[in-house]
């Protein structure tokens, strides 16, 4: 499915407006936000998936970092977590489950939140994830809808987790590629988000399954602007460029590309490798922020690995421009 398909499936369902529902599903945002009082709102989100690495503890850490990221992407501070597990109990020893949840719990703890429970079912395929509840001041939310022309686009983690994971599965990943990918995927987006809030950023999302361009399109559409992205400056994980040159691409990337090509000016002038990178599905990817221009330098100096990758311009013929 591409970024448009899920939206289409949910389109027939009525949107139930509520005076305290500050962010619902209409803006395709990372989490819902519900106001409890003038200065306090709940941020709620859920995410789970099948393993993308072999080590159970590491998988748990990555799944938790990925789920927590949707709270950070709203400018929120995570408070509590509930685990969601599908477990093939006949096929795998129970210790695997223990280690997955241990990894998740440690990451939740690192985020300053607490695992309060969860639910496990027997399932043919292993799945793990978390529902996270956080808090945010309603005036300091980061949403898809607040990008303004003149803002500078910043990406806080390198791209290419899909490409490296595919190479690992095929047994063609160079030494060190998987380790670098894991290090990036289990890194929390908390610091990047806190600095964003302090820098007056109002628009952000995290880059996950729809790739950089897919998530950029959500910001462009919700904000009523066009996002211009410079493909030559995109940060990549170690070995990703070599893997792209060798023709490695991720399964879901084609579906993203089909959806995004018509929305993107400059699509056909990008190389195959650049296009693959632009739509590569990410797991626990970085934040994509629209930063006020005067704050960019300070932001980049405070968040290691963050890179300015483009800018927000007035809404044009296309949602996205790559050049
Ligand atoms: Co997200
Ligand atoms: Co998500």
Coordinates of C-alpha atoms and ligand atoms in Angstrom, one line a residue:
X1 CA 0.0 0.0 0.0
X2 CA 1.2 3.5 -0.7
X3 CA 0.5 6.6 1.4
X4 CA -2.8 7.1 -0.4
X5 CA -4.3 3.7 0.0
X6 CA -4.9 3.7 3.7
X7 CA -6.3 7.1 3.5
X8 CA -8.7 5.9 0.8
X9 CA -9.8 2.9 2.9
X10 CA -10.7 5.2 5.9
X11 CA -12.3 7.9 3.8
X12 CA -15.8 6.6 4.0
X13 CA -15.8 6.7 7.8
X14 CA -17.3 9.8 9.3
X15 CA -14.9 12.1 11.2
X16 CA -16.3 12.6 14.6
X17 CA -15.4 16.2 15.6
X18 CA -14.9 16.8 19.3
X19 CA -14.1 20.2 20.8
X20 CA -11.1 18.7 22.6
X21 CA -9.8 16.6 19.7
X22 CA -6.9 18.8 18.6
X23 CA -5.4 16.4 16.1
X24 CA -7.5 13.6 14.7
X25 CA -6.9 11.3 11.7
X26 CA -7.8 13.9 9.0
X27 CA -4.2 15.4 8.8
X28 CA -2.6 11.9 8.6
X29 CA -0.5 12.9 11.6
X30 CA 1.7 10.7 13.8
X31 CA -0.6 10.6 16.8
X32 CA -3.9 11.8 18.1
X33 CA -3.9 14.7 20.5
X34 CA -6.8 15.2 23.0
X35 CA -7.0 18.2 25.3
X36 CA -7.6 17.6 28.9
X37 CA -7.2 21.2 30.1
X38 CA -6.0 24.5 28.5
X39 CA -2.4 23.6 29.2
X40 CA -2.4 19.8 28.9
X41 CA -3.2 17.4 26.1
X42 CA -2.8 13.6 25.7
X43 CA -0.8 12.3 22.8
X44 CA -1.8 8.7 21.8
X45 CA -0.3 6.4 19.3
X46 CA 0.2 2.7 18.4
X47 CA 2.7 1.0 16.1
X48 CA 3.8 -2.7 15.7
X49 CA 5.5 -4.8 13.1
X50 CA 7.3 -8.1 12.3
X51 CA 11.0 -8.4 13.2
X52 CA 13.5 -6.6 11.0
X53 CA 16.5 -7.9 12.9
X54 CA 17.4 -11.4 14.3
X55 CA 18.3 -10.5 17.9
X56 CA 15.1 -10.4 20.0
X57 CA 16.3 -7.8 22.5
X58 CA 17.4 -5.5 19.7
X59 CA 14.1 -5.9 17.9
X60 CA 12.3 -4.9 21.1
X61 CA 14.4 -1.8 21.4
X62 CA 13.8 -0.8 17.8
X63 CA 10.0 -1.4 18.0
X64 CA 9.9 0.8 21.1
X65 CA 12.0 3.6 19.7
X66 CA 9.8 3.5 16.6
X67 CA 6.5 3.7 18.6
X68 CA 7.9 6.4 21.0
X69 CA 8.9 8.4 17.9
X70 CA 5.3 9.2 17.0
X71 CA 4.8 10.9 20.4
X72 CA 8.1 12.9 19.9
X73 CA 6.9 13.8 16.4
X74 CA 4.0 15.6 17.9
X75 CA 6.3 17.4 20.4
X76 CA 5.1 15.2 23.2
X77 CA 6.7 13.7 26.2
X78 CA 6.0 9.9 26.6
X79 CA 4.5 8.8 29.9
X80 CA 3.1 5.3 29.6
X81 CA 3.4 2.3 27.2
X82 CA 1.3 -0.8 26.6
X83 CA 2.9 -3.7 24.7
X84 CA 1.2 -5.5 21.8
X85 CA 2.5 -9.0 21.0
X86 CA 1.6 -11.6 18.4
X87 CA 3.6 -14.7 19.3
X88 CA 4.0 -18.1 17.6
X89 CA 4.3 -20.0 20.8
X90 CA 4.7 -23.4 19.1
X91 CA 7.6 -22.2 16.9
X92 CA 9.6 -20.1 19.3
X93 CA 10.9 -20.5 22.8
X94 CA 9.3 -18.2 25.4
X95 CA 12.7 -16.7 26.2
X96 CA 12.4 -14.9 22.8
X97 CA 9.3 -13.1 24.0
X98 CA 11.0 -12.3 27.3
X99 CA 14.0 -10.7 25.5
X100 CA 11.8 -8.7 23.0
X101 CA 9.7 -7.2 25.8
X102 CA 12.9 -6.6 27.9
X103 CA 14.3 -4.6 24.9
X104 CA 11.1 -2.7 24.6
X105 CA 10.9 -2.0 28.3
X106 CA 14.5 -0.8 28.5
X107 CA 13.9 1.7 25.7
X108 CA 10.6 2.9 27.2
X109 CA 12.5 3.4 30.5
X110 CA 15.3 5.3 28.6
X111 CA 12.6 7.6 27.3
X112 CA 11.5 8.4 30.8
X113 CA 8.2 6.5 30.4
X114 CA 6.9 3.3 32.1
X115 CA 5.6 0.1 30.6
X116 CA 2.2 -0.4 32.4
X117 CA 0.9 -3.6 30.7
X118 CA 0.0 -5.0 27.4
X119 CA -1.7 -7.8 25.5
X120 CA -0.3 -11.0 23.9
X121 CA -2.0 -13.3 21.4
X122 CA -0.9 -16.5 19.8
X123 CA -0.2 -15.6 16.2
X124 CA 1.5 -17.4 13.2
X125 CA 3.9 -14.6 12.7
X126 CA 5.8 -12.8 15.4
X127 CA 4.8 -9.1 15.9
X128 CA 5.7 -6.6 18.5
X129 CA 4.9 -3.0 19.2
X130 CA 3.6 -0.5 21.7
X131 CA 0.8 1.9 22.2
X132 CA 2.3 5.0 23.8
X133 CA 0.6 7.8 25.7
X134 CA 2.3 11.1 26.2
X135 CA 1.6 14.6 27.2
X136 CA 2.0 17.9 25.3
X137 CA 1.2 21.6 25.9
X138 CA -1.5 22.3 23.3
X139 CA 0.4 25.5 22.2
X140 CA 3.6 23.6 21.6
X141 CA 2.4 20.7 19.5
X142 CA 4.3 19.7 16.4
X143 CA 1.8 18.8 13.7
X144 CA 1.9 18.2 9.9
X145 CA -0.3 21.3 9.4
X146 CA 2.0 24.1 10.6
X147 CA 4.8 24.3 8.0
X148 CA 5.1 27.8 6.5
X149 CA 6.8 29.1 3.4
X150 CA 10.4 30.1 4.3
X151 CA 10.8 27.4 6.9
X152 CA 13.9 25.2 6.3
X153 CA 13.5 21.4 6.2
X154 CA 15.7 19.4 8.5
X155 CA 16.1 15.7 8.7
X156 CA 17.5 14.2 11.9
X157 CA 18.6 10.7 10.9
X158 CA 20.2 9.3 7.8
X159 CA 18.1 7.4 5.2
X160 CA 18.4 3.9 4.0
X161 CA 17.1 1.4 6.7
X162 CA 14.9 -0.4 4.2
X163 CA 17.8 -0.7 1.7
X164 CA 20.2 -2.1 4.4
X165 CA 17.6 -4.4 5.8
X166 CA 17.0 -5.8 2.4
X167 CA 20.7 -6.3 1.8
X168 CA 21.0 -8.1 5.1
X169 CA 18.1 -10.4 4.2
X170 CA 19.8 -11.2 0.8
X171 CA 23.1 -11.8 2.5
X172 CA 24.9 -9.0 0.6
X173 CA 25.3 -6.3 3.2
X174 CA 28.9 -5.2 3.7
X175 CA 30.5 -5.5 7.1
X176 CA 29.3 -2.9 9.5
X177 CA 26.2 -1.9 7.5
X178 CA 23.7 -3.7 9.7
X179 CA 25.3 -2.5 12.9
X180 CA 25.1 1.1 11.7
X181 CA 21.5 0.7 10.7
X182 CA 20.6 -0.8 14.1
X183 CA 22.4 2.0 16.0
X184 CA 20.3 4.5 14.1
X185 CA 17.0 2.7 14.4
X186 CA 17.2 2.3 18.2
X187 CA 18.2 5.9 18.8
X188 CA 15.3 7.8 20.4
X189 CA 14.1 11.0 18.6
X190 CA 13.5 12.6 22.0
X191 CA 16.4 15.0 22.0
X192 CA 15.8 16.1 18.3
X193 CA 12.1 16.8 19.2
X194 CA 12.9 18.7 22.4
X195 CA 15.3 21.0 20.7
X196 CA 12.8 21.5 17.9
X197 CA 10.1 22.7 20.4
X198 CA 12.7 25.0 22.0
X199 CA 13.6 26.3 18.6
X200 CA 10.1 27.4 17.8
X201 CA 9.5 24.6 15.3
X202 CA 5.7 23.9 14.8
X203 CA 5.7 21.3 12.1
X204 CA 7.2 17.9 12.2
X205 CA 6.7 14.3 11.4
X206 CA 8.8 11.2 11.7
X207 CA 10.0 9.4 8.5
X208 CA 8.8 5.8 8.5
X209 CA 7.0 3.4 6.1
X210 CA 6.1 5.9 3.4
X211 CA 9.7 7.1 3.0
X212 CA 11.0 10.7 3.1
X213 CA 8.8 11.8 0.2
X214 CA 5.7 10.1 1.5
X215 CA 5.9 11.8 4.9
X216 CA 7.0 15.1 3.3
X217 CA 3.8 14.9 1.2
X218 CA 1.7 14.6 4.4
X219 CA 3.2 17.9 5.7
X220 CA 2.8 19.6 2.3
X221 CA -0.9 18.6 2.0
X222 CA -1.8 19.3 5.7
X223 CA 0.0 22.7 5.6
X224 CA -1.1 23.7 2.2
X225 CA 2.5 24.3 1.0
X226 CA 5.1 22.8 -1.3
X227 CA 8.2 21.1 0.0
X228 CA 11.4 21.5 -2.0
X229 CA 14.0 18.9 -1.3
X230 CA 17.7 18.9 -2.4
X231 CA 18.5 15.3 -3.3
X232 CA 22.3 15.9 -3.4
X233 CA 22.4 16.6 0.4
X234 CA 20.3 13.8 1.7
X235 CA 22.1 12.0 4.6
X236 CA 22.5 8.2 4.2
X237 CA 23.5 5.4 6.4
X238 CA 27.0 3.9 5.8
X239 CA 27.1 1.7 2.6
X240 CA 23.7 2.7 1.4
X241 CA 25.0 4.5 -1.7
X242 CA 27.0 1.4 -2.7
X243 CA 24.0 -0.8 -2.2
X244 CA 21.8 1.5 -4.3
X245 CA 24.5 1.4 -7.0
X246 CA 24.3 -2.4 -6.9
X247 CA 20.6 -2.2 -7.5
X248 CA 19.3 -3.1 -4.0
X249 CA 15.8 -1.7 -3.4
X250 CA 13.2 -2.3 -0.8
X251 CA 9.9 -4.1 -1.5
X252 CA 7.6 -1.3 -0.3
X253 CA 9.5 1.4 -2.1
X254 CA 7.8 0.6 -5.5
X255 CA 4.4 1.2 -4.0
X256 CA 5.6 4.5 -2.5
X257 CA 7.1 5.5 -5.8
X258 CA 3.9 4.8 -7.7
X259 CA 1.9 7.1 -5.4
X260 CA 4.5 9.8 -5.1
X261 CA 5.9 10.2 -8.7
X262 CA 2.8 12.2 -9.9
X263 CA 3.0 14.5 -6.8
X264 CA 6.7 15.3 -7.3
X265 CA 8.2 17.8 -9.7
X266 CA 11.7 16.7 -10.8
X267 CA 11.0 13.0 -10.2
X268 CA 12.1 12.0 -13.7
X269 CA 15.3 14.0 -13.6
X270 CA 16.5 12.2 -10.4
X271 CA 18.6 9.0 -10.9
X272 CA 17.2 5.6 -10.1
X273 CA 19.3 5.5 -7.0
X274 CA 18.1 8.9 -5.8
X275 CA 14.5 8.0 -6.4
X276 CA 14.9 4.7 -4.4
X277 CA 16.4 6.6 -1.5
X278 CA 13.6 9.3 -1.6
X279 CA 10.9 6.7 -1.2
X280 CA 12.8 4.0 0.9
X281 CA 10.5 2.8 3.7
X282 CA 12.2 3.6 7.0
X283 CA 11.9 1.9 10.4
X284 CA 12.3 4.2 13.3
X285 CA 13.6 7.0 11.0
X286 CA 14.4 10.5 12.0
X287 CA 12.2 13.6 12.3
X288 CA 11.5 15.8 9.3
X289 CA 11.0 19.3 10.7
X290 CA 10.1 22.7 9.2
X291 CA 12.4 25.0 11.1
X292 CA 12.2 28.8 11.3
X293 CA 15.2 30.0 9.2
X294 CA 16.7 32.0 12.1
X295 CA 16.9 28.9 14.3
X296 CA 18.5 26.5 11.8
X297 CA 22.1 27.0 12.6
X298 CA 21.6 26.6 16.3
X299 CA 19.4 23.5 15.8
X300 CA 22.0 21.8 13.6
X301 CA 24.7 22.5 16.2
X302 CA 22.7 21.0 19.0
X303 CA 21.4 17.9 17.2
X304 CA 24.2 15.7 15.9
X305 CA 23.5 14.1 12.5
X306 CA 20.7 16.6 11.6
X307 CA 21.0 18.0 8.1
X308 CA 19.1 20.8 6.3
X309 CA 17.7 19.2 3.2
X310 CA 15.4 21.8 1.6
X311 CA 12.8 24.4 2.3
X312 CA 9.1 25.1 2.4
X313 CA 7.7 27.2 -0.4
X314 CA 4.3 28.6 -1.4
X315 CA 1.9 25.9 -2.6
X316 CA 2.6 25.3 -6.3
X317 CA 1.5 22.8 -9.0
X318 CA 3.1 19.9 -7.1
X319 CA 3.2 19.0 -3.4
X320 CA 6.9 18.2 -3.7
X321 CA 9.8 19.4 -5.7
X322 CA 13.1 17.4 -5.8
X323 CA 16.1 19.1 -7.4
Ligands
LIG1 CO1 5.0 8.7 12.5
LIG2 CO1 3.5 5.4 13.1

